[in-house]
């Protein structure tokens, strides 16, 4: 009798469990993740630029000049000239992080509350692909089309610069600590020299690290085949299993390099200049460097596109571009800025990190545009090597 | 059953034992001998040094100077776990994570004694807790916990069992019952018990010998009756029961009688109870020894006879009546009278004569504080 | 009177809402993620197709960092237990009037961010730092060896970061122990070491259980220590999950791995509590 009651209770409990489990499985599809593609033609806002003299901009930290006593920044001059009040925030720290910040709004045609933000090429390409960005009116940005340097024209993901305007560019190459180790000339050396074993770091940015690896394997990062990719990823995997690589890092590698934890590393040009450590040397590897740009982009439902276009056109004036470049020390994407630099700071006119020569430009490569399925596969391969 | 059978009991001797703490001296040069097999009580108000003395015997405090001996062995600096001494702690200190059986077995297991289970069962039988062996201490009543604590200490057959206010946490009725129980067990097992308490009634009920402690020293030591009948200090006179203490001056001290002039009345005190032989002193008499009669009527007690009292307060408490009698010099004396029915209860305001038999009175030096020990018990 | 019958249920409402909002919904969301069709992507969207093979795939691909995480967390917890016990014991019984100050010092690291604290360990354990120099001088470490980017550094970081989670519950349960119980043990022939084993240690068991759980669970899921103090060869499952979610955008695998980690931890905790026993936790 007791047993019977017990087993009935157990059966009831079991039944309830099954029911709950079944109900749970039924509920799960509600948590699916929707398609994020949008159509920029239909997902656009009325431009209020004429009536509202405002502009909301998101950019990376330390990426613009600032007012200092006696020095009037390019941004302040822009405001004075146009009467547009700029709401400028340095809230882009990482492409993927920023993507995560806006994916829910832009992915479902909601306002991102920004008129413009600056993102790196590949992320810009991705956003163009899914239709999150508004095309710029060519007639409103004549300086962009007249003054953009040739090497940045005709990129695969935005051939006519319809959606993007480069803000600044930079190089990925090699840095080493000259007080600790003799010169490192090539990326292959970095991956194989015995005296560097366990004392180098590479970047977690897939396009930079794989671009340089592809170059070292004789492939062209802007146009490579699946086999070439496999060779490159194998090369990287071997370096890792050999114990050559100490770490895959983000921005923090520069401290490790200064501290001597690593002797040489893959590095971004601007960082080495900004570190102000005379022992740190930036080298363009013999195989070539990767060049990347951060681009001014106008998202769907931006309400001040006209003002954003005024901003872009303003920063493509050579004098303004020179003034900005003298402050941030990145590659200036504006033709004529080199000449204009004579007046701003003559010592910087021949600085290769700001104005690369035609010769060195030939050694600078960009990474080819990837389809979503390629991103998945390649990021997965890369994550396998740097993690797990 | 004699738990002490396997070891000859030895006396406990404290010599010039002193314990100083940073800001005060708890025990001052204490000398004490506890005979083997006795039930000994250390009685005193809180802060008198009795618990510190006990803890030094247990090894939980290290004396500043002096020595502790068990028979001929010195144990002054012996580690607590190496002394044949066990303690029943105030609030019992039972191990909450162990059941009753394991609590009682704790000491045996530490000494790797065989036959633990049988001994524990016997011990639990002695304290009448056989059926509770599997319970945990928090599930038991205060009285049961107290008996577990006793069993846990007794099972080790210590040469000396120390009891630190063991009944303090129990209610009055249970306390009375446990007093009798403890005395029974002590008689049964024949061990030396040293019992610390601030309750004079508890000490008198159980102990063979009481040492009254005050301010880190022993005021007086002796059997309960001795201490009660013939206190040597005002502290003992007041702390153990109650006393009437009346100022007087010694008129003569010859032979076995001391005569004292007390506010114009001559009273006599046996020499062996007179602890002052000249000058001023306190004449002491216990309230139940004070006899009353309406003024002028005869009192059947020869000896000290005082007149001119007035009853100022009457409390009827059933078996007895307590009177306050104001004497001509203003002092109020207490008198307890058995309600034998021989005479009606005296009304408030009645003029009375007062008397007592000289052999019940005692004389203390006037240098002692007349209020020492009063109400300290509470 | 009748209205009062339901008061109890209404009072439960805030807690129930809280649970629904911060546990049930996220949990279902995670469970759904783990059953996504792996062919989806962040941009094209994911459908819940009950793709249970995600679990097999995730285990197959990532069993190594998964085991490594459990191993590192177990070692770190064991070290924390020993260090934390000594520390908590000293604070509870030996520190006297210094105990509150010491407790504040135990919590003091929380005044800075987790990230900053871990980064400063990077400086302390640096190849040219004094720790490595000293160990090399003493020949504990070879001239060419290092601490950073080794399991030692990662475990040291875990120990450092989670030690307060061990110390505080241990302290709480040790501090509660009545000193007279330890005196009683001594009185009953237990030497200090036996007294510790038979009385202090069992009475501090609730603290030991709480402390080990509070240390092991976050340590097993941690990724900061491995990514800042380790090299790719010390990656823990947290790093893998983070990578899958943010870089690769492989939500299905990331979700499956998260669910697996959670299931393993829940199972381990249940076995642990059952073996350690909680019925004595007064």
Short mmCIF file of N, CA and C in Angstrom, two decimals, chain C residues 19 43 62 71 221 238 258:
data_model
loop_
_atom_site.label_atom_id
_atom_site.label_comp_id
_atom_site.label_asym_id
_atom_site.label_seq_id
_atom_site.Cartn_x
_atom_site.Cartn_y
_atom_site.Cartn_z
N UNK C 19 13.97 36.10 -10.01
CA UNK C 19 14.45 34.81 -10.51
C UNK C 19 14.15 34.67 -12.00
N UNK C 43 24.68 37.44 -38.36
CA UNK C 43 23.98 38.36 -39.25
C UNK C 43 22.77 37.73 -39.91
N UNK C 62 36.62 20.80 -27.89
CA UNK C 62 37.17 21.59 -26.79
C UNK C 62 37.33 20.83 -25.49
N UNK C 71 40.88 21.21 -13.99
CA UNK C 71 42.13 20.88 -13.30
C UNK C 71 42.72 22.12 -12.62
N UNK C 221 35.24 28.85 -14.42
CA UNK C 221 34.70 29.60 -15.55
C UNK C 221 35.52 30.84 -15.89
N UNK C 238 36.72 29.22 -20.44
CA UNK C 238 36.17 30.57 -20.49
C UNK C 238 36.70 31.35 -21.67
N UNK C 258 29.01 26.33 -22.98
CA UNK C 258 28.58 26.94 -21.71
C UNK C 258 27.67 26.00 -20.94
#
